[in-house]
Amino acid sequence: MAVKMWAGRTAGATDKLADDFNSSIHFDCRMYKQDIMGSMAHAAMLGKQNIISQTEAEQLIAGLTDILADIDSGKLEIAMDCEDIHMFVEQVLTERLGDLGKKLHTARSRNDQVALDLRMNLRDEAETIIGLISDNVKSLLSVVKDNKTTILPGYTHLQRAQPITFAHHLLAYCMMLLRDMDRFSDMKKRMNVSPIGSCALAGTTYDTDRYFEAEKLGFDSICLNSIDGVSDRDFVVEFISCCSVLMMHLSRLSEELILWSSWEFKFVELSDSYTTGSSIMPQKKNPDMAELIRGKTGRVYGDLMGILTTLKGLPLAYNKDMQEDKECVFDAVDTVKMCLMVMANMIATMRVIPENMKRAAQEGFINATDLADYLVKKGMPFRSAYKISGTIVAECISKKLVLETYPLEEYKKHSDLICEDVYNEISLETCVEKRISVGGTGLESIETQIKFVEEQL
Ligand code: ARG
């Protein structure tokens, strides 16, 4: 039975099973850097405010600097039998500096310490994630630029609907991912508020300087209510929400990659390095990576539900339940980062097969709207034009023809307004080029969209 640093009222001798249950070091050890940096700022503040002497503050900072360097270099291994990372650092500091180490925790509690560490950790992770999303946008953009005039069917209800370009389709994902980047930056603003100095919950009787600590640690401001500072984890909820929206986007893209790489579509071929084979069927090339991204989306949603549920019934202020925040959010962080790295490479290495896209576009009567529009431009009301176009499509199907090969004399039976120029009007290229509305699939709009995405990056 290990004796705890908090031994006092109790003997601090807990059962091994209780220790294992209570301990968080195996997941909060990843915050060691933030924990030590927070402690350095705290020691500096204690010295500046004459709560400890200036020399003591300097010795504490030097001791903490050594601990950080030793963990970084692998010289000091984090002891997994400690309760948490905060206790570990303080314990090592006290072993190395003696009684002076015990002064560090003046005017502080693990309650504000853990809130601080987590905010600092997630603020860094948010930056990393923003960078990885941007890599994905860049990967997509390079495929976009190669496929500005690659025609494929655009779908609604997964039925061929209207011709679009592959650039247009992928640019839709670029826009979604840009908003994801923006969501993370926006969330970061609310997260970047310092809880340190809230202490256990009520503040402290020492003359501390919370603004000094916050500034040293790169925060924009401080939590003005100490109970709020130690109690809320809305920043964790927001962080995982951002992750969830992002994963939803990645999952939809994955679903399309899975469809597109099937024999039924064959619009793209994923690279060998991002597919797997089957252990029994030699012909198989499975889009496992895309499927896993789609699958892991559910897991991130689970992390979100987990933290929301953990928090919903908690009275203020700190409750040990809140230790559960870290496993959800770290799982979301790791999952999202991995998925983003895989997706960026998968997109960058896939082969686009424009011929198959074109073939699908030719077979789906996706220019039927354009045939109707042609009649409207010649003076026919849209509903009548729509009806005629639909009837012609039905005839084409029964005669195994497409609108492009339907004979003019047959067209004429439906309306005198149809002349030779119809063929140019309903060609897929014209259908795409004519969609000149802002945001549409026409080339000018695509160029504008590319420019927009580049500017945002
Ligand atoms: N390991 C704890 C956590 O993650 C640190 C805070 C402990 N505070 C306490 N009053 N027991 O939440």
Short mmCIF file of C-alpha atoms and ligand atoms in Angstrom, two decimals:
data_model
loop_
_atom_site.label_atom_id
_atom_site.label_comp_id
_atom_site.label_asym_id
_atom_site.label_seq_id
_atom_site.Cartn_x
_atom_site.Cartn_y
_atom_site.Cartn_z
CA MET A 1 0.00 0.00 0.00
CA ALA A 2 1.44 3.29 -1.16
CA VAL A 3 1.33 6.37 1.08
CA LYS A 4 -0.01 9.46 -0.68
CA MET A 5 1.23 13.05 -0.72
CA TRP A 6 -2.23 14.01 0.46
CA ALA A 7 -1.98 11.72 3.52
CA GLY A 8 -3.11 13.73 6.53
CA ARG A 9 -6.65 13.33 7.62
CA THR A 10 -6.44 9.77 6.40
CA ALA A 11 -3.35 7.65 6.68
CA GLY A 12 -3.19 7.80 2.90
CA ALA A 13 -2.93 4.06 2.74
CA THR A 14 -5.39 2.90 0.12
CA ASP A 15 -5.91 -0.55 -1.26
CA LYS A 16 -4.02 -1.44 -4.45
CA LEU A 17 -7.29 -1.97 -6.28
CA ALA A 18 -8.54 1.45 -5.18
CA ASP A 19 -5.24 3.00 -6.31
CA ASP A 20 -5.52 1.48 -9.75
CA PHE A 21 -9.12 2.57 -10.02
CA ASN A 22 -8.38 6.10 -8.87
CA SER A 23 -5.23 6.65 -10.87
CA SER A 24 -5.18 8.71 -14.06
CA ILE A 25 -1.46 8.78 -14.74
CA HIS A 26 -1.61 6.32 -17.63
CA PHE A 27 -3.59 8.87 -19.65
CA ASP A 28 -2.75 12.25 -18.08
CA CYS A 29 1.01 11.57 -18.40
CA ARG A 30 0.73 13.03 -21.88
CA MET A 31 0.20 16.45 -20.27
CA TYR A 32 3.58 16.43 -18.52
CA LYS A 33 4.92 19.31 -20.55
CA GLN A 34 1.94 21.54 -19.86
CA ASP A 35 1.95 20.52 -16.20
CA ILE A 36 5.58 21.50 -15.78
CA MET A 37 5.21 24.75 -17.73
CA GLY A 38 2.20 25.62 -15.57
CA SER A 39 4.25 24.94 -12.45
CA MET A 40 7.10 27.13 -13.68
CA ALA A 41 4.72 30.03 -14.21
CA HIS A 42 3.21 29.35 -10.80
CA ALA A 43 6.62 29.37 -9.09
CA ALA A 44 7.53 32.60 -10.88
CA MET A 45 4.29 34.17 -9.69
CA LEU A 46 4.84 33.03 -6.10
CA GLY A 47 8.31 34.63 -6.20
CA LYS A 48 7.14 37.87 -7.78
CA GLN A 49 4.41 38.23 -5.16
CA ASN A 50 6.87 37.47 -2.32
CA ILE A 51 4.83 34.44 -1.28
CA ILE A 52 8.11 32.57 -1.54
CA SER A 53 11.51 34.20 -1.96
CA GLN A 54 12.89 35.07 -5.38
CA THR A 55 15.75 32.59 -4.89
CA GLU A 56 13.33 29.83 -3.99
CA ALA A 57 11.29 30.60 -7.10
CA GLU A 58 14.41 30.40 -9.25
CA GLN A 59 15.44 27.08 -7.69
CA LEU A 60 11.99 25.65 -8.26
CA ILE A 61 12.03 26.77 -11.88
CA ALA A 62 15.50 25.28 -12.39
CA GLY A 63 14.34 22.01 -10.82
CA LEU A 64 11.27 21.92 -13.06
CA THR A 65 13.38 22.71 -16.11
CA ASP A 66 15.58 19.70 -15.31
CA ILE A 67 12.58 17.43 -14.82
CA LEU A 68 11.17 18.48 -18.19
CA ALA A 69 14.49 17.89 -19.92
CA ASP A 70 14.90 14.51 -18.20
CA ILE A 71 11.43 13.32 -19.22
CA ASP A 72 11.98 14.58 -22.77
CA SER A 73 15.30 12.79 -23.06
CA GLY A 74 13.99 9.59 -21.52
CA LYS A 75 16.31 9.86 -18.53
CA LEU A 76 13.34 10.17 -16.19
CA GLU A 77 10.55 7.69 -16.65
CA ILE A 78 7.07 8.67 -15.53
CA ALA A 79 6.14 6.33 -12.66
CA MET A 80 2.87 4.66 -13.49
CA ASP A 81 2.18 3.88 -9.84
CA CYS A 82 1.69 7.58 -9.08
CA GLU A 83 -1.86 8.85 -8.82
CA ASP A 84 -1.57 11.42 -11.57
CA ILE A 85 0.94 13.56 -13.48
CA HIS A 86 0.59 16.47 -11.05
CA MET A 87 1.57 14.28 -8.09
CA PHE A 88 4.41 12.72 -10.05
CA VAL A 89 6.05 16.03 -10.93
CA GLU A 90 5.70 17.35 -7.40
CA GLN A 91 7.07 14.13 -5.97
CA VAL A 92 10.16 14.16 -8.18
CA LEU A 93 10.70 17.85 -7.47
CA THR A 94 10.55 17.19 -3.71
CA GLU A 95 12.91 14.22 -4.04
CA ARG A 96 15.38 16.44 -5.86
CA LEU A 97 14.99 19.74 -3.96
CA GLY A 98 13.88 18.54 -0.53
CA ASP A 99 11.47 20.71 1.45
CA LEU A 100 11.58 23.48 -1.13
CA GLY A 101 9.69 21.22 -3.54
CA LYS A 102 6.85 21.15 -1.06
CA LYS A 103 6.38 24.92 -1.42
CA LEU A 104 5.32 24.74 -5.06
CA HIS A 105 1.75 23.79 -4.29
CA THR A 106 1.12 26.99 -2.27
CA ALA A 107 -1.98 28.85 -3.50
CA ARG A 108 -2.85 26.09 -5.90
CA SER A 109 -4.95 22.94 -6.10
CA ARG A 110 -4.92 20.03 -8.47
CA ASN A 111 -8.39 21.25 -9.42
CA ASP A 112 -7.16 24.40 -11.11
CA GLN A 113 -3.95 22.66 -12.15
CA VAL A 114 -5.70 19.95 -14.13
CA ALA A 115 -8.07 22.44 -15.76
CA LEU A 116 -5.02 24.49 -16.78
CA ASP A 117 -3.06 21.54 -18.14
CA LEU A 118 -5.97 20.30 -20.19
CA ARG A 119 -6.72 23.69 -21.71
CA MET A 120 -3.06 24.09 -22.65
CA ASN A 121 -2.83 20.60 -24.05
CA LEU A 122 -5.97 20.88 -26.16
CA ARG A 123 -5.03 24.32 -27.37
CA ASP A 124 -1.86 22.77 -28.86
CA GLU A 125 -3.75 19.81 -30.25
CA ALA A 126 -6.25 22.17 -31.89
CA GLU A 127 -3.36 23.86 -33.73
CA THR A 128 -2.02 20.50 -34.87
CA ILE A 129 -5.46 19.44 -36.09
CA ILE A 130 -5.95 22.72 -37.96
CA GLY A 131 -2.64 22.07 -39.73
CA LEU A 132 -3.67 18.53 -40.64
CA ILE A 133 -7.03 19.69 -41.99
CA SER A 134 -5.19 22.21 -44.11
CA ASP A 135 -3.02 19.36 -45.51
CA ASN A 136 -6.23 17.64 -46.56
CA VAL A 137 -7.54 20.75 -48.27
CA LYS A 138 -4.22 21.01 -50.13
CA SER A 139 -4.43 17.36 -51.21
CA LEU A 140 -7.95 17.90 -52.46
CA LEU A 141 -7.03 21.13 -54.18
CA SER A 142 -4.34 19.48 -56.21
CA VAL A 143 -6.85 16.90 -57.51
CA VAL A 144 -9.29 19.76 -58.12
CA LYS A 145 -6.79 21.60 -60.29
CA ASP A 146 -6.19 18.52 -62.44
CA ASN A 147 -9.90 17.97 -62.93
CA LYS A 148 -11.45 21.33 -63.70
CA THR A 149 -13.14 19.94 -66.82
CA THR A 150 -13.50 16.28 -65.81
CA ILE A 151 -17.21 15.58 -66.18
CA LEU A 152 -19.11 13.12 -64.02
CA PRO A 153 -22.72 12.79 -62.96
CA GLY A 154 -23.72 14.79 -59.92
CA TYR A 155 -26.10 12.74 -57.81
CA THR A 156 -29.19 13.30 -55.72
CA HIS A 157 -30.71 10.28 -53.94
CA LEU A 158 -27.64 8.50 -55.35
CA GLN A 159 -29.40 8.73 -58.73
CA ARG A 160 -27.61 10.46 -61.60
CA ALA A 161 -28.92 14.02 -61.59
CA GLN A 162 -26.95 16.66 -63.50
CA PRO A 163 -23.49 16.85 -65.01
CA ILE A 164 -20.83 18.46 -62.82
CA THR A 165 -17.07 18.52 -62.80
CA PHE A 166 -14.98 16.48 -60.40
CA ALA A 167 -13.33 19.74 -59.34
CA HIS A 168 -16.71 21.10 -58.32
CA HIS A 169 -17.51 18.00 -56.27
CA LEU A 170 -14.20 18.01 -54.40
CA LEU A 171 -14.36 21.76 -53.84
CA ALA A 172 -17.52 21.12 -51.83
CA TYR A 173 -15.37 19.13 -49.39
CA CYS A 174 -12.73 21.88 -49.37
CA MET A 175 -15.41 24.33 -48.22
CA MET A 176 -16.53 21.96 -45.46
CA LEU A 177 -12.99 21.43 -44.26
CA LEU A 178 -12.27 25.17 -44.29
CA ARG A 179 -15.24 25.63 -41.97
CA ASP A 180 -13.85 22.88 -39.76
CA MET A 181 -10.57 24.76 -39.49
CA ASP A 182 -12.51 27.85 -38.62
CA ARG A 183 -14.56 25.98 -36.02
CA PHE A 184 -11.38 24.80 -34.27
CA SER A 185 -9.89 28.32 -34.25
CA ASP A 186 -13.10 29.77 -32.92
CA MET A 187 -13.36 27.14 -30.19
CA LYS A 188 -9.74 27.82 -29.28
CA LYS A 189 -10.56 31.43 -28.47
CA ARG A 190 -12.99 30.37 -25.76
CA MET A 191 -10.62 27.69 -24.52
CA ASN A 192 -7.68 30.03 -24.20
CA VAL A 193 -8.77 31.47 -20.86
CA SER A 194 -6.73 30.63 -17.77
CA PRO A 195 -8.28 28.84 -14.78
CA ILE A 196 -5.05 28.82 -12.73
CA GLY A 197 -5.42 30.67 -9.45
CA SER A 198 -8.98 29.44 -8.97
CA CYS A 199 -7.35 27.02 -6.50
CA ALA A 200 -9.64 24.34 -5.09
CA LEU A 201 -12.77 26.35 -5.91
CA ALA A 202 -12.98 29.53 -3.85
CA GLY A 203 -9.77 31.35 -4.69
CA THR A 204 -7.09 31.94 -2.06
CA THR A 205 -6.06 34.15 0.83
CA TYR A 206 -2.60 34.70 -0.69
CA ASP A 207 -1.98 37.81 -2.75
CA THR A 208 -1.59 36.00 -6.08
CA ASP A 209 -1.38 37.51 -9.55
CA ARG A 210 -3.51 35.44 -11.86
CA TYR A 211 -3.01 37.78 -14.81
CA PHE A 212 0.75 37.38 -14.59
CA GLU A 213 0.49 33.58 -14.73
CA ALA A 214 -2.03 33.67 -17.55
CA GLU A 215 0.15 35.94 -19.63
CA LYS A 216 3.24 33.83 -19.04
CA LEU A 217 1.38 30.80 -20.33
CA GLY A 218 0.01 32.52 -23.43
CA PHE A 219 -3.61 32.86 -22.35
CA ASP A 220 -5.77 35.71 -23.63
CA SER A 221 -7.60 36.21 -20.34
CA ILE A 222 -8.53 34.48 -17.08
CA CYS A 223 -11.68 32.71 -15.82
CA LEU A 224 -13.24 35.45 -13.73
CA ASN A 225 -15.18 33.05 -11.55
CA SER A 226 -13.03 30.55 -9.69
CA ILE A 227 -15.86 28.02 -9.33
CA ASP A 228 -16.44 28.15 -13.07
CA GLY A 229 -12.69 27.85 -13.62
CA VAL A 230 -12.45 24.49 -11.87
CA SER A 231 -15.92 23.12 -12.66
CA ASP A 232 -16.64 23.49 -16.30
CA ARG A 233 -15.40 21.34 -19.10
CA ASP A 234 -17.44 22.99 -21.83
CA PHE A 235 -14.16 23.50 -23.69
CA VAL A 236 -13.80 19.70 -23.83
CA VAL A 237 -17.36 19.35 -25.11
CA GLU A 238 -16.72 22.00 -27.75
CA PHE A 239 -13.44 20.42 -28.75
CA ILE A 240 -15.04 17.01 -29.30
CA SER A 241 -17.98 18.67 -31.07
CA CYS A 242 -15.54 20.19 -33.54
CA CYS A 243 -13.93 16.76 -33.91
CA SER A 244 -17.34 15.19 -34.50
CA VAL A 245 -18.36 17.62 -37.24
CA LEU A 246 -14.98 17.14 -38.88
CA MET A 247 -15.29 13.35 -38.69
CA MET A 248 -18.77 13.56 -40.20
CA HIS A 249 -17.25 15.33 -43.20
CA LEU A 250 -14.37 12.86 -43.47
CA SER A 251 -16.83 10.02 -43.20
CA ARG A 252 -18.96 11.28 -46.09
CA LEU A 253 -15.86 11.69 -48.21
CA SER A 254 -14.78 8.18 -47.22
CA GLU A 255 -18.15 6.80 -48.20
CA GLU A 256 -17.77 8.37 -51.63
CA LEU A 257 -14.25 7.01 -52.04
CA ILE A 258 -15.59 3.57 -51.17
CA LEU A 259 -18.37 3.88 -53.75
CA TRP A 260 -16.14 5.43 -56.40
CA SER A 261 -13.51 2.73 -56.07
CA SER A 262 -16.07 -0.10 -56.44
CA TRP A 263 -16.33 -1.96 -59.76
CA GLU A 264 -19.81 -0.51 -60.14
CA PHE A 265 -18.39 3.04 -60.35
CA LYS A 266 -14.64 2.77 -60.94
CA PHE A 267 -14.31 6.55 -60.91
CA VAL A 268 -11.09 6.35 -58.91
CA GLU A 269 -8.55 3.78 -57.99
CA LEU A 270 -7.05 4.03 -54.54
CA SER A 271 -3.33 3.46 -54.37
CA ASP A 272 -1.98 0.05 -53.36
CA SER A 273 -0.43 1.71 -50.34
CA TYR A 274 -3.86 2.71 -49.05
CA THR A 275 -5.84 -0.44 -49.76
CA THR A 276 -5.69 -4.03 -48.55
CA GLY A 277 -6.22 -7.46 -50.08
CA SER A 278 -8.53 -10.24 -49.00
CA SER A 279 -7.21 -13.36 -47.31
CA ILE A 280 -9.42 -15.54 -49.52
CA MET A 281 -10.47 -13.61 -52.64
CA PRO A 282 -7.43 -12.88 -54.80
CA GLN A 283 -9.18 -10.25 -56.91
CA LYS A 284 -9.97 -7.97 -54.00
CA LYS A 285 -8.61 -4.50 -53.36
CA ASN A 286 -10.42 -3.24 -50.31
CA PRO A 287 -10.77 0.40 -49.28
CA ASP A 288 -10.10 -0.43 -45.61
CA MET A 289 -8.63 2.96 -44.76
CA ALA A 290 -11.70 4.83 -45.97
CA GLU A 291 -13.95 2.33 -44.19
CA LEU A 292 -12.02 2.78 -40.96
CA ILE A 293 -12.33 6.55 -41.13
CA ARG A 294 -16.08 6.07 -41.60
CA GLY A 295 -16.09 3.58 -38.74
CA LYS A 296 -14.05 5.70 -36.36
CA THR A 297 -16.51 8.54 -36.83
CA GLY A 298 -18.93 6.64 -34.61
CA ARG A 299 -16.25 6.32 -31.99
CA VAL A 300 -15.65 10.08 -31.87
CA TYR A 301 -19.41 10.67 -31.56
CA GLY A 302 -19.23 8.23 -28.65
CA ASP A 303 -16.55 10.36 -27.03
CA LEU A 304 -18.84 13.37 -27.34
CA MET A 305 -21.79 11.53 -25.79
CA GLY A 306 -19.47 10.25 -23.07
CA ILE A 307 -18.32 13.68 -21.89
CA LEU A 308 -21.79 15.23 -22.18
CA THR A 309 -23.24 12.44 -20.09
CA THR A 310 -20.46 12.60 -17.52
CA LEU A 311 -21.00 16.30 -16.96
CA LYS A 312 -24.78 16.53 -17.03
CA GLY A 313 -25.50 15.69 -13.41
CA LEU A 314 -22.47 17.12 -11.64
CA PRO A 315 -22.97 19.65 -8.86
CA LEU A 316 -20.39 22.44 -8.71
CA ALA A 317 -17.45 22.48 -8.21
CA TYR A 318 -14.87 19.72 -8.88
CA ASN A 319 -15.97 16.08 -8.79
CA LYS A 320 -13.77 13.12 -9.50
CA ASP A 321 -16.11 12.15 -12.33
CA MET A 322 -14.36 14.91 -14.26
CA GLN A 323 -11.20 12.86 -14.48
CA GLU A 324 -13.13 10.93 -17.16
CA ASP A 325 -12.94 13.97 -19.47
CA LYS A 326 -9.41 13.18 -20.54
CA GLU A 327 -9.87 9.68 -21.88
CA CYS A 328 -12.73 10.79 -24.16
CA VAL A 329 -10.98 13.85 -25.44
CA PHE A 330 -7.58 12.19 -25.93
CA ASP A 331 -9.25 9.37 -27.80
CA ALA A 332 -10.96 11.93 -30.03
CA VAL A 333 -7.65 13.79 -30.55
CA ASP A 334 -5.74 10.63 -31.50
CA THR A 335 -8.48 9.32 -33.74
CA VAL A 336 -8.97 12.59 -35.59
CA LYS A 337 -5.25 13.15 -36.14
CA MET A 338 -4.75 9.63 -37.47
CA CYS A 339 -7.77 9.87 -39.78
CA LEU A 340 -6.63 13.22 -41.15
CA MET A 341 -3.14 11.93 -41.90
CA VAL A 342 -4.49 8.85 -43.65
CA MET A 343 -7.09 10.80 -45.63
CA ALA A 344 -4.60 13.39 -46.91
CA ASN A 345 -2.31 10.65 -48.25
CA MET A 346 -5.13 8.57 -49.62
CA ILE A 347 -6.41 11.54 -51.65
CA ALA A 348 -2.93 12.51 -52.80
CA THR A 349 -2.19 9.00 -54.08
CA MET A 350 -5.50 8.03 -55.68
CA ARG A 351 -5.86 7.75 -59.45
CA VAL A 352 -8.80 9.54 -61.05
CA ILE A 353 -10.38 7.74 -64.02
CA PRO A 354 -12.08 10.47 -66.10
CA GLU A 355 -13.22 8.06 -68.89
CA ASN A 356 -15.40 6.14 -66.46
CA MET A 357 -16.83 9.30 -65.02
CA LYS A 358 -17.65 10.53 -68.52
CA ARG A 359 -19.26 7.22 -69.46
CA ALA A 360 -21.48 7.33 -66.40
CA ALA A 361 -22.41 10.90 -67.24
CA GLN A 362 -23.38 9.89 -70.79
CA GLU A 363 -25.61 7.06 -69.68
CA GLY A 364 -27.75 8.77 -67.10
CA PHE A 365 -29.87 11.26 -69.09
CA ILE A 366 -28.39 13.88 -66.82
CA ASN A 367 -28.91 16.48 -69.56
CA ALA A 368 -32.71 16.08 -69.45
CA THR A 369 -33.03 19.34 -67.48
CA ASP A 370 -30.98 21.06 -70.15
CA LEU A 371 -33.28 19.75 -72.88
CA ALA A 372 -36.22 21.23 -70.98
CA ASP A 373 -34.33 24.52 -70.48
CA TYR A 374 -33.62 24.56 -74.24
CA LEU A 375 -37.35 24.49 -74.95
CA VAL A 376 -38.02 27.13 -72.31
CA LYS A 377 -35.49 29.44 -73.93
CA LYS A 378 -37.43 28.95 -77.19
CA GLY A 379 -40.60 30.16 -75.52
CA MET A 380 -42.24 27.07 -73.99
CA PRO A 381 -43.46 27.17 -70.35
CA PHE A 382 -41.16 25.11 -68.05
CA ARG A 383 -43.79 22.55 -66.98
CA SER A 384 -44.64 21.69 -70.61
CA ALA A 385 -40.97 21.52 -71.49
CA TYR A 386 -40.33 19.28 -68.48
CA LYS A 387 -43.10 16.91 -69.66
CA ILE A 388 -41.76 16.71 -73.23
CA SER A 389 -38.21 16.12 -72.02
CA GLY A 390 -39.42 13.32 -69.74
CA THR A 391 -41.38 11.68 -72.58
CA ILE A 392 -38.34 11.81 -74.87
CA VAL A 393 -36.18 10.22 -72.12
CA ALA A 394 -38.72 7.37 -71.82
CA GLU A 395 -38.61 6.82 -75.61
CA CYS A 396 -34.82 6.85 -75.61
CA ILE A 397 -34.78 4.20 -72.87
CA SER A 398 -37.12 1.93 -74.82
CA LYS A 399 -35.09 2.41 -78.01
CA LYS A 400 -31.74 2.08 -76.19
CA LEU A 401 -30.71 5.58 -77.30
CA VAL A 402 -29.44 8.63 -75.40
CA LEU A 403 -30.50 12.24 -75.93
CA GLU A 404 -27.32 12.93 -77.90
CA THR A 405 -28.12 10.18 -80.44
CA TYR A 406 -31.89 10.66 -80.62
CA PRO A 407 -32.69 11.60 -84.29
CA LEU A 408 -33.85 15.11 -85.10
CA GLU A 409 -37.00 13.92 -86.91
CA GLU A 410 -38.00 12.08 -83.71
CA TYR A 411 -37.36 15.22 -81.65
CA LYS A 412 -39.51 17.20 -84.08
CA LYS A 413 -42.49 14.90 -83.41
CA HIS A 414 -42.53 16.30 -79.88
CA SER A 415 -42.06 19.96 -80.70
CA ASP A 416 -41.35 22.13 -83.74
CA LEU A 417 -39.18 24.30 -81.54
CA ILE A 418 -36.44 21.64 -81.56
CA CYS A 419 -33.80 22.24 -84.27
CA GLU A 420 -30.31 21.05 -85.09
CA ASP A 421 -28.82 23.30 -82.39
CA VAL A 422 -30.33 21.04 -79.72
CA TYR A 423 -27.36 18.68 -79.94
CA ASN A 424 -24.92 21.38 -78.98
CA GLU A 425 -27.20 22.58 -76.19
CA ILE A 426 -27.48 19.17 -74.56
CA SER A 427 -23.87 18.11 -74.94
CA LEU A 428 -22.39 17.42 -71.51
CA GLU A 429 -19.66 19.99 -72.05
CA THR A 430 -22.22 22.70 -72.82
CA CYS A 431 -24.33 21.63 -69.85
CA VAL A 432 -21.36 22.16 -67.56
CA GLU A 433 -20.08 25.35 -69.22
CA LYS A 434 -23.52 26.93 -69.18
CA ARG A 435 -23.88 26.62 -65.41
CA ILE A 436 -22.45 30.09 -64.95
CA SER A 437 -24.30 30.99 -61.76
CA VAL A 438 -22.09 31.87 -58.80
CA GLY A 439 -21.08 28.66 -57.02
CA GLY A 440 -22.10 26.54 -60.00
CA THR A 441 -20.13 23.94 -61.91
CA GLY A 442 -19.05 26.26 -64.79
CA LEU A 443 -15.33 26.88 -65.24
CA GLU A 444 -15.37 30.50 -64.12
CA SER A 445 -17.09 29.58 -60.90
CA ILE A 446 -14.57 26.78 -60.30
CA GLU A 447 -11.68 29.24 -60.74
CA THR A 448 -13.33 31.60 -58.24
CA GLN A 449 -13.77 28.77 -55.76
CA ILE A 450 -10.16 27.63 -56.12
CA LYS A 451 -9.01 31.18 -55.50
CA PHE A 452 -11.21 31.43 -52.43
CA VAL A 453 -9.87 28.18 -50.95
CA GLU A 454 -6.27 29.23 -51.62
CA GLU A 455 -6.85 32.57 -49.93
CA GLN A 456 -8.37 30.90 -46.88
CA LEU A 457 -5.38 28.59 -46.58
N1 ARG B 1 -6.43 13.41 -11.75
C1 ARG B 1 -7.42 14.39 -11.39
C2 ARG B 1 -8.30 14.68 -12.61
O1 ARG B 1 -7.91 14.34 -13.68
C3 ARG B 1 -6.76 15.64 -10.95
C4 ARG B 1 -7.57 16.48 -10.05
C5 ARG B 1 -7.70 15.84 -8.75
N2 ARG B 1 -8.40 16.65 -7.84
C6 ARG B 1 -8.94 16.17 -6.70
N3 ARG B 1 -9.55 17.01 -5.94
N4 ARG B 1 -8.85 14.90 -6.40
O2 ARG B 1 -9.36 15.22 -12.52
#
